């Protein structure tokens, strides 16, 4: 059976990318960086602003856009007359808004999801702070980030605001994707991700060593998703190396497709009712995946059966994930009821036997004394 011995703690992939550095870029990209890698490289605009033209080669080499290179987004640039006329750039903001259409060339699906969102509405209304693509994802250093990291870069006061009304707000922010509540029309799921409790970070798969999905497929022989027993076997295989820090599974409420995170609504429409998650049969608990962080930072997911959350066989596998109402085990419920009945029944039974003993034994003693009394008086 395939082992995950090659799994390393989160951060290995990004470190490897950084190790390659700007030297790993194409010759065409290196040509661009001869100017754009200079610190302070900028364009002074007529309105007095300075448009930064600086690109960090190391950051771009570690970005998800390294594969398409500079020309992938700047195909309109003609090196023969570059930079050409730039007098039409009125402001840094105007340039950012207009350049966002470049992203549409590859990410049309994300734009369709985004068009009806709160951010898009504010952008159409002319809000100077409404984010464009680069506002959330960056420009030349685009890398996968958690939704929480992306959101709090602007909404730093979000945790404090939630603490005013949401019980255990800190934990909710750790295990629930922002869009899971703030994009109320999308479909949610539970993602069980491998976690290194010693290093306190997500487990990451090394680049070029795609073992996780191969391992999961070998354990899920019938191909219908990991059942509780198979999930336990997967975790056992992941932890085969006794000398390595133990890996566990931590659950998160995520969106079934990441692109739907663009459907953000006004906060008045956000989900606030606890029973959206904390009840038997809640929608997020009907779709389950098990995942590891991939080399590029994005999760590599494998489907699991929803029964893994409630089976007694999963108690050890999911000891770090429990959601009140959503992950209730019927077996444990029955066991609790039986224990409760035993706890009540034993003392009641004891008291009943004691009362009956006193009553009938006492009555027998009284009758014996009555029969014996004439003999004593003779």
Tab-separated table of C-alpha atoms in Angstrom:
chain	number	residue	atom	x	y	z
A	1	UNK	CA	0.000	0.000	0.000
A	2	UNK	CA	1.222	3.492	-0.821
A	3	UNK	CA	2.513	5.405	2.195
A	4	UNK	CA	2.358	9.112	2.907
A	5	UNK	CA	5.891	9.110	4.257
A	6	UNK	CA	6.667	11.864	1.789
A	7	UNK	CA	4.075	14.166	3.323
A	8	UNK	CA	5.652	17.169	4.994
A	9	UNK	CA	4.291	19.980	7.103
A	10	UNK	CA	2.562	22.882	5.402
A	11	UNK	CA	5.002	25.324	3.909
A	12	UNK	CA	7.256	22.839	2.122
A	13	UNK	CA	5.741	23.633	-1.240
A	14	UNK	CA	6.043	27.368	-0.900
A	15	UNK	CA	9.602	27.010	0.366
A	16	UNK	CA	10.483	24.912	-2.658
A	17	UNK	CA	8.990	27.515	-4.985
A	18	UNK	CA	10.919	30.288	-3.281
A	19	UNK	CA	14.060	28.185	-3.551
A	20	UNK	CA	13.705	28.137	-7.336
A	21	UNK	CA	13.462	31.932	-7.284
A	22	UNK	CA	13.561	34.281	-10.233
A	23	UNK	CA	16.187	32.105	-11.928
A	24	UNK	CA	13.454	29.571	-12.685
A	25	UNK	CA	11.499	32.075	-14.796
A	26	UNK	CA	11.529	32.006	-18.585
A	27	UNK	CA	13.995	34.105	-20.562
A	28	UNK	CA	11.151	36.341	-21.726
A	29	UNK	CA	10.098	37.014	-18.137
A	30	UNK	CA	13.684	37.717	-17.126
A	31	UNK	CA	13.835	40.306	-19.892
A	32	UNK	CA	10.832	42.078	-18.381
A	33	UNK	CA	12.386	41.953	-14.927
A	34	UNK	CA	15.519	43.732	-16.096
A	35	UNK	CA	13.477	46.901	-15.640
A	36	UNK	CA	10.492	45.882	-13.524
A	37	UNK	CA	12.546	44.232	-10.771
A	38	UNK	CA	14.163	47.568	-9.915
A	39	UNK	CA	13.110	48.869	-6.509
A	40	UNK	CA	10.967	51.978	-6.765
A	41	UNK	CA	10.257	51.502	-10.474
A	42	UNK	CA	7.139	53.592	-11.110
A	43	UNK	CA	5.178	55.828	-13.458
A	44	UNK	CA	4.266	59.338	-12.362
A	45	UNK	CA	0.690	60.156	-13.377
A	46	UNK	CA	-0.760	63.539	-14.289
A	47	UNK	CA	-2.887	63.645	-11.123
A	48	UNK	CA	0.218	63.463	-8.954
A	49	UNK	CA	-0.060	59.764	-8.089
A	50	UNK	CA	2.690	57.240	-8.701
A	51	UNK	CA	1.751	53.938	-10.362
A	52	UNK	CA	4.100	51.225	-9.124
A	53	UNK	CA	5.638	49.151	-11.905
A	54	UNK	CA	7.829	47.122	-9.571
A	55	UNK	CA	7.559	43.311	-9.709
A	56	UNK	CA	9.385	41.079	-7.246
A	57	UNK	CA	10.920	38.267	-9.254
A	58	UNK	CA	10.938	35.841	-6.308
A	59	UNK	CA	7.264	36.485	-5.599
A	60	UNK	CA	6.252	36.034	-9.233
A	61	UNK	CA	8.266	32.812	-9.465
A	62	UNK	CA	6.246	31.455	-6.538
A	63	UNK	CA	2.875	32.591	-7.871
A	64	UNK	CA	0.227	30.503	-9.591
A	65	UNK	CA	0.749	32.575	-12.756
A	66	UNK	CA	4.385	31.657	-13.207
A	67	UNK	CA	3.411	29.058	-15.816
A	68	UNK	CA	1.804	31.604	-18.152
A	69	UNK	CA	4.490	34.250	-17.673
A	70	UNK	CA	4.261	37.996	-18.107
A	71	UNK	CA	2.763	37.741	-21.590
A	72	UNK	CA	-0.117	35.667	-20.255
A	73	UNK	CA	-1.695	38.805	-18.813
A	74	UNK	CA	0.226	41.495	-20.713
A	75	UNK	CA	-0.058	40.103	-24.226
A	76	UNK	CA	-0.941	43.563	-25.514
A	77	UNK	CA	2.578	44.820	-24.785
A	78	UNK	CA	4.738	45.275	-27.876
A	79	UNK	CA	8.385	45.288	-26.859
A	80	UNK	CA	9.330	47.263	-29.989
A	81	UNK	CA	7.612	50.412	-28.736
A	82	UNK	CA	7.182	49.607	-25.053
A	83	UNK	CA	6.102	51.406	-22.890
A	84	UNK	CA	4.207	53.401	-25.510
A	85	UNK	CA	1.630	56.053	-24.651
A	86	UNK	CA	0.510	56.015	-21.027
A	87	UNK	CA	-1.098	59.447	-20.809
A	88	UNK	CA	-4.566	57.827	-20.772
A	89	UNK	CA	-3.991	56.469	-17.247
A	90	UNK	CA	-5.939	58.953	-15.144
A	91	UNK	CA	-5.378	57.375	-11.720
A	92	UNK	CA	-4.065	54.289	-9.984
A	93	UNK	CA	-7.629	53.289	-9.110
A	94	UNK	CA	-8.872	53.663	-12.677
A	95	UNK	CA	-5.981	51.537	-13.928
A	96	UNK	CA	-6.728	48.777	-11.391
A	97	UNK	CA	-10.426	48.688	-12.279
A	98	UNK	CA	-9.778	48.524	-16.020
A	99	UNK	CA	-7.017	45.926	-15.751
A	100	UNK	CA	-9.388	43.616	-13.864
A	101	UNK	CA	-10.934	42.723	-17.221
A	102	UNK	CA	-7.672	40.952	-18.038
A	103	UNK	CA	-8.550	38.343	-15.410
A	104	UNK	CA	-11.818	37.631	-17.231
A	105	UNK	CA	-9.892	36.085	-20.119
A	106	UNK	CA	-9.246	32.986	-18.004
A	107	UNK	CA	-11.651	33.361	-15.082
A	108	UNK	CA	-14.997	33.976	-16.769
A	109	UNK	CA	-16.738	31.620	-14.333
A	110	UNK	CA	-15.527	33.664	-11.373
A	111	UNK	CA	-16.729	36.885	-13.009
A	112	UNK	CA	-20.208	35.446	-13.500
A	113	UNK	CA	-20.354	34.494	-9.825
A	114	UNK	CA	-19.015	37.920	-8.842
A	115	UNK	CA	-21.397	40.076	-10.896
A	116	UNK	CA	-24.285	39.888	-8.431
A	117	UNK	CA	-22.137	40.144	-5.318
A	118	UNK	CA	-21.877	42.939	-2.798
A	119	UNK	CA	-18.360	43.797	-3.967
A	120	UNK	CA	-19.443	44.086	-7.612
A	121	UNK	CA	-22.444	46.218	-6.657
A	122	UNK	CA	-20.273	48.629	-4.673
A	123	UNK	CA	-17.798	48.751	-7.550
A	124	UNK	CA	-20.541	49.719	-10.019
A	125	UNK	CA	-21.713	52.382	-7.586
A	126	UNK	CA	-18.261	53.934	-7.738
A	127	UNK	CA	-17.039	53.071	-4.262
A	128	UNK	CA	-13.325	53.953	-4.079
A	129	UNK	CA	-12.632	51.050	-1.703
A	130	UNK	CA	-14.649	48.283	-3.387
A	131	UNK	CA	-12.123	45.545	-4.221
A	132	UNK	CA	-11.249	44.462	-7.731
A	133	UNK	CA	-9.597	41.105	-8.447
A	134	UNK	CA	-6.153	42.248	-7.355
A	135	UNK	CA	-7.588	43.717	-4.171
A	136	UNK	CA	-8.284	40.218	-2.840
A	137	UNK	CA	-5.884	38.046	-4.812
A	138	UNK	CA	-2.886	40.298	-5.372
A	139	UNK	CA	-1.305	41.015	-8.741
A	140	UNK	CA	2.117	39.522	-9.454
A	141	UNK	CA	2.257	37.329	-6.350
A	142	UNK	CA	-1.071	35.536	-6.674
A	143	UNK	CA	-1.025	32.498	-4.420
A	144	UNK	CA	-3.745	30.383	-2.814
A	145	UNK	CA	-4.830	31.818	0.538
A	146	UNK	CA	-7.586	30.842	2.895
A	147	UNK	CA	-10.756	32.861	2.617
A	148	UNK	CA	-10.211	34.095	6.152
A	149	UNK	CA	-6.745	35.467	5.361
A	150	UNK	CA	-8.132	37.188	2.287
A	151	UNK	CA	-11.146	38.691	4.019
A	152	UNK	CA	-9.433	39.983	7.161
A	153	UNK	CA	-6.892	41.884	5.085
A	154	UNK	CA	-9.703	44.441	4.724
A	155	UNK	CA	-12.192	43.362	7.395
A	156	UNK	CA	-9.823	43.375	10.357
A	157	UNK	CA	-12.638	44.257	12.766
A	158	UNK	CA	-14.755	41.263	11.737
A	159	UNK	CA	-13.855	39.098	14.729
A	160	UNK	CA	-14.726	41.829	17.221
A	161	UNK	CA	-18.042	42.445	15.487
A	162	UNK	CA	-18.931	38.745	15.594
A	163	UNK	CA	-17.980	38.419	19.248
A	164	UNK	CA	-20.840	40.759	20.126
A	165	UNK	CA	-23.481	38.215	19.096
A	166	UNK	CA	-21.914	34.913	17.984
A	167	UNK	CA	-21.110	32.365	20.725
A	168	UNK	CA	-17.534	31.096	20.536
A	169	UNK	CA	-16.793	33.493	17.673
A	170	UNK	CA	-13.047	32.784	17.612
A	171	UNK	CA	-13.602	29.072	16.972
A	172	UNK	CA	-16.194	29.826	14.295
A	173	UNK	CA	-13.685	32.061	12.497
A	174	UNK	CA	-11.129	29.254	12.598
A	175	UNK	CA	-13.314	26.456	11.237
A	176	UNK	CA	-15.957	28.175	9.091
A	177	UNK	CA	-15.108	29.809	5.770
A	178	UNK	CA	-16.317	33.423	5.662
A	179	UNK	CA	-18.252	32.773	2.461
A	180	UNK	CA	-20.039	29.803	4.049
A	181	UNK	CA	-22.223	32.345	5.846
A	182	UNK	CA	-21.772	35.481	3.731
A	183	UNK	CA	-22.689	33.751	0.450
A	184	UNK	CA	-25.993	32.305	1.701
A	185	UNK	CA	-27.196	30.831	-1.607
A	186	UNK	CA	-24.207	28.552	-2.212
A	187	UNK	CA	-23.796	24.889	-1.283
A	188	UNK	CA	-21.577	24.053	1.681
A	189	UNK	CA	-19.641	20.982	2.727
A	190	UNK	CA	-17.408	19.627	5.492
A	191	UNK	CA	-13.742	19.290	4.561
A	192	UNK	CA	-11.688	17.044	6.860
A	193	UNK	CA	-8.109	18.224	6.409
A	194	UNK	CA	-4.944	16.547	7.651
A	195	UNK	CA	-3.341	18.520	10.468
A	196	UNK	CA	0.009	18.299	12.249
A	197	UNK	CA	-0.753	18.987	15.892
A	198	UNK	CA	2.923	19.223	16.882
A	199	UNK	CA	3.874	21.792	14.236
A	200	UNK	CA	0.381	23.316	14.500
A	201	UNK	CA	-0.177	23.610	10.758
A	202	UNK	CA	-1.873	21.817	7.893
A	203	UNK	CA	-0.071	18.843	6.391
A	204	UNK	CA	1.254	19.550	2.912
A	205	UNK	CA	2.180	17.228	0.078
A	206	UNK	CA	5.562	17.708	-1.524
A	207	UNK	CA	5.718	18.856	-5.117
A	208	UNK	CA	6.108	15.965	-7.530
A	209	UNK	CA	5.011	13.398	-4.926
A	210	UNK	CA	1.251	13.074	-5.508
A	211	UNK	CA	0.661	10.339	-2.944
A	212	UNK	CA	-2.492	11.387	-1.097
A	213	UNK	CA	-5.064	10.800	-3.823
A	214	UNK	CA	-3.333	7.583	-4.874
A	215	UNK	CA	-3.450	6.337	-1.295
A	216	UNK	CA	-7.101	7.279	-0.847
A	217	UNK	CA	-8.059	5.493	-4.070
A	218	UNK	CA	-6.229	2.343	-3.039
A	219	UNK	CA	-8.125	2.266	0.272
A	220	UNK	CA	-11.488	3.133	-1.303
A	221	UNK	CA	-11.531	-0.046	-3.370
A	222	UNK	CA	-15.170	0.261	-4.477
A	223	UNK	CA	-14.747	3.926	-5.460
A	224	UNK	CA	-17.884	5.168	-3.702
A	225	UNK	CA	-16.103	7.438	-1.228
A	226	UNK	CA	-14.359	6.619	2.029
A	227	UNK	CA	-16.607	4.926	4.571
A	228	UNK	CA	-15.891	5.083	8.341
A	229	UNK	CA	-13.676	1.978	8.316
A	230	UNK	CA	-11.757	3.157	5.250
A	231	UNK	CA	-11.266	6.590	6.789
A	232	UNK	CA	-9.756	4.951	9.855
A	233	UNK	CA	-7.461	2.898	7.611
A	234	UNK	CA	-6.422	6.042	5.729
A	235	UNK	CA	-5.463	7.808	8.932
A	236	UNK	CA	-3.617	4.708	10.131
A	237	UNK	CA	-1.638	4.623	6.887
A	238	UNK	CA	-0.832	8.334	7.101
A	239	UNK	CA	0.563	7.735	10.586
A	240	UNK	CA	2.480	4.581	9.679
A	241	UNK	CA	5.799	6.223	10.587
A	242	UNK	CA	5.739	6.048	14.389
A	243	UNK	CA	8.683	8.454	14.647
A	244	UNK	CA	6.861	11.221	12.766
A	245	UNK	CA	4.490	13.659	14.495
A	246	UNK	CA	0.945	12.240	14.536
A	247	UNK	CA	-1.469	13.570	11.931
A	248	UNK	CA	-5.131	14.142	12.744
A	249	UNK	CA	-8.184	15.379	10.874
A	250	UNK	CA	-9.690	18.789	11.511
A	251	UNK	CA	-13.026	19.708	10.003
A	252	UNK	CA	-13.914	22.971	8.290
A	253	UNK	CA	-17.143	24.252	6.784
A	254	UNK	CA	-16.204	25.158	3.210
A	255	UNK	CA	-17.938	25.848	-0.091
A	256	UNK	CA	-18.348	22.914	-2.460
A	257	UNK	CA	-16.729	24.951	-5.257
A	258	UNK	CA	-14.288	27.714	-4.411
A	259	UNK	CA	-15.438	29.984	-7.223
A	260	UNK	CA	-18.773	30.445	-5.430
A	261	UNK	CA	-16.938	32.459	-2.773
A	262	UNK	CA	-17.380	35.406	-5.143
A	263	UNK	CA	-21.156	35.438	-4.459
A	264	UNK	CA	-20.825	37.556	-1.321
A	265	UNK	CA	-24.015	39.244	-0.152
A	266	UNK	CA	-24.793	42.156	2.110
A	267	UNK	CA	-24.220	41.262	5.761
A	268	UNK	CA	-27.941	41.640	6.436
A	269	UNK	CA	-28.506	38.538	4.270
A	270	UNK	CA	-25.733	36.460	5.860
A	271	UNK	CA	-26.668	33.235	7.618
A	272	UNK	CA	-27.032	33.746	11.363
A	273	UNK	CA	-29.373	30.979	12.516
A	274	UNK	CA	-27.481	28.299	14.446
A	275	UNK	CA	-29.573	25.474	12.995
A	276	UNK	CA	-28.101	26.054	9.542
A	277	UNK	CA	-25.349	23.780	10.855
A	278	UNK	CA	-26.212	22.679	14.383
A	279	UNK	CA	-28.999	20.189	13.704
A	280	UNK	CA	-29.343	16.645	12.488
A	281	UNK	CA	-29.245	16.497	8.675
A	282	UNK	CA	-27.952	20.049	8.185
A	283	UNK	CA	-26.957	20.789	4.591
A	284	UNK	CA	-23.159	21.158	5.067
A	285	UNK	CA	-22.938	17.676	6.609
A	286	UNK	CA	-24.372	15.961	3.528
A	287	UNK	CA	-21.201	16.394	1.472
A	288	UNK	CA	-17.870	15.344	2.980
A	289	UNK	CA	-14.311	15.437	1.674
A	290	UNK	CA	-10.945	14.463	3.138
A	291	UNK	CA	-8.025	16.603	2.021
A	292	UNK	CA	-4.372	17.512	2.222
A	293	UNK	CA	-2.795	20.837	1.289
A	294	UNK	CA	-1.275	20.585	-2.177
A	295	UNK	CA	2.152	21.908	-3.211
A	296	UNK	CA	0.583	25.131	-4.507
A	297	UNK	CA	-1.393	25.709	-1.303
A	298	UNK	CA	-4.721	24.541	-2.670
A	299	UNK	CA	-6.423	21.532	-1.063
A	300	UNK	CA	-6.353	18.137	-2.767
A	301	UNK	CA	-9.691	16.559	-1.870
A	302	UNK	CA	-11.098	13.039	-1.907
A	303	UNK	CA	-14.768	12.268	-1.350
A	304	UNK	CA	-15.992	10.550	1.800
A	305	UNK	CA	-19.401	9.218	2.787
A	306	UNK	CA	-21.441	11.380	5.145
A	307	UNK	CA	-21.661	8.491	7.614
A	308	UNK	CA	-18.028	9.094	8.610
A	309	UNK	CA	-19.239	11.983	10.777
A	310	UNK	CA	-21.674	9.946	12.849
A	311	UNK	CA	-20.297	6.402	12.922
A	312	UNK	CA	-18.876	4.967	16.128
A	313	UNK	CA	-15.949	3.760	13.987
A	314	UNK	CA	-14.990	7.401	13.399
A	315	UNK	CA	-14.774	8.403	17.051
A	316	UNK	CA	-10.996	8.012	17.084
A	317	UNK	CA	-10.478	9.349	13.546
A	318	UNK	CA	-12.408	12.562	14.243
A	319	UNK	CA	-11.535	13.186	17.858
A	320	UNK	CA	-10.645	16.801	16.985
A	321	UNK	CA	-13.893	17.569	15.170
A	322	UNK	CA	-17.327	17.778	16.706
A	323	UNK	CA	-20.219	20.047	15.780
A	324	UNK	CA	-23.177	20.080	18.136
A	325	UNK	CA	-26.173	18.605	16.341
A	326	UNK	CA	-24.377	18.054	13.045
A	327	UNK	CA	-22.126	15.136	14.004
A	328	UNK	CA	-24.307	13.319	16.521
A	329	UNK	CA	-23.749	9.569	16.662
A	330	UNK	CA	-26.983	7.615	17.152
A	331	UNK	CA	-25.020	4.777	18.720
A	332	UNK	CA	-23.551	7.137	21.302
A	333	UNK	CA	-27.013	8.631	21.859
A	334	UNK	CA	-28.379	5.154	22.617
A	335	UNK	CA	-25.385	4.395	24.820
A	336	UNK	CA	-25.956	7.643	26.707
A	337	UNK	CA	-29.646	6.858	27.240
A	338	UNK	CA	-28.809	3.357	28.487
A	339	UNK	CA	-26.160	4.773	30.811
A	340	UNK	CA	-28.605	7.385	32.070
A	341	UNK	CA	-31.295	4.771	32.664
A	342	UNK	CA	-28.785	2.565	34.447
A	343	UNK	CA	-27.640	5.489	36.548
A	344	UNK	CA	-31.209	6.236	37.568
A	345	UNK	CA	-32.390	2.624	37.706
A	346	UNK	CA	-29.679	1.232	39.974
A	347	UNK	CA	-30.323	3.549	42.940
A	348	UNK	CA	-34.104	3.347	42.450
A	349	UNK	CA	-33.897	-0.447	42.288
A	350	UNK	CA	-31.679	-0.518	45.349
A	351	UNK	CA	-34.066	1.710	47.295
A	352	UNK	CA	-37.060	-0.379	46.174
A	353	UNK	CA	-35.464	-3.659	47.278
A	354	UNK	CA	-34.467	-2.096	50.565
A	355	UNK	CA	-37.999	-0.780	51.172
A	356	UNK	CA	-39.563	-4.136	50.311
A	357	UNK	CA	-37.075	-5.932	52.520
A	358	UNK	CA	-37.831	-3.720	55.461
A	359	UNK	CA	-41.569	-3.983	54.938
A	360	UNK	CA	-41.853	-7.737	54.596
A	361	UNK	CA	-39.046	-8.720	56.908
A	362	UNK	CA	-40.400	-6.298	59.494
A	363	UNK	CA	-43.882	-7.750	59.152
A	364	UNK	CA	-42.515	-11.263	59.590
A	365	UNK	CA	-40.634	-10.251	62.734
A	366	UNK	CA	-43.796	-8.704	64.186
A	367	UNK	CA	-45.849	-11.832	63.583
A	368	UNK	CA	-43.156	-14.006	65.176
A	369	UNK	CA	-43.101	-11.835	68.276
A	370	UNK	CA	-46.911	-12.109	68.610
A	371	UNK	CA	-46.815	-15.911	68.442
A	372	UNK	CA	-43.965	-16.164	70.939
A	373	UNK	CA	-45.370	-13.825	73.625
A	374	UNK	CA	-47.783	-16.376	75.399
A	375	UNK	CA	-44.923	-18.788	76.015
A	376	UNK	CA	-42.897	-16.083	77.713
A	377	UNK	CA	-45.802	-15.237	80.125
A	378	UNK	CA	-46.192	-18.755	81.459
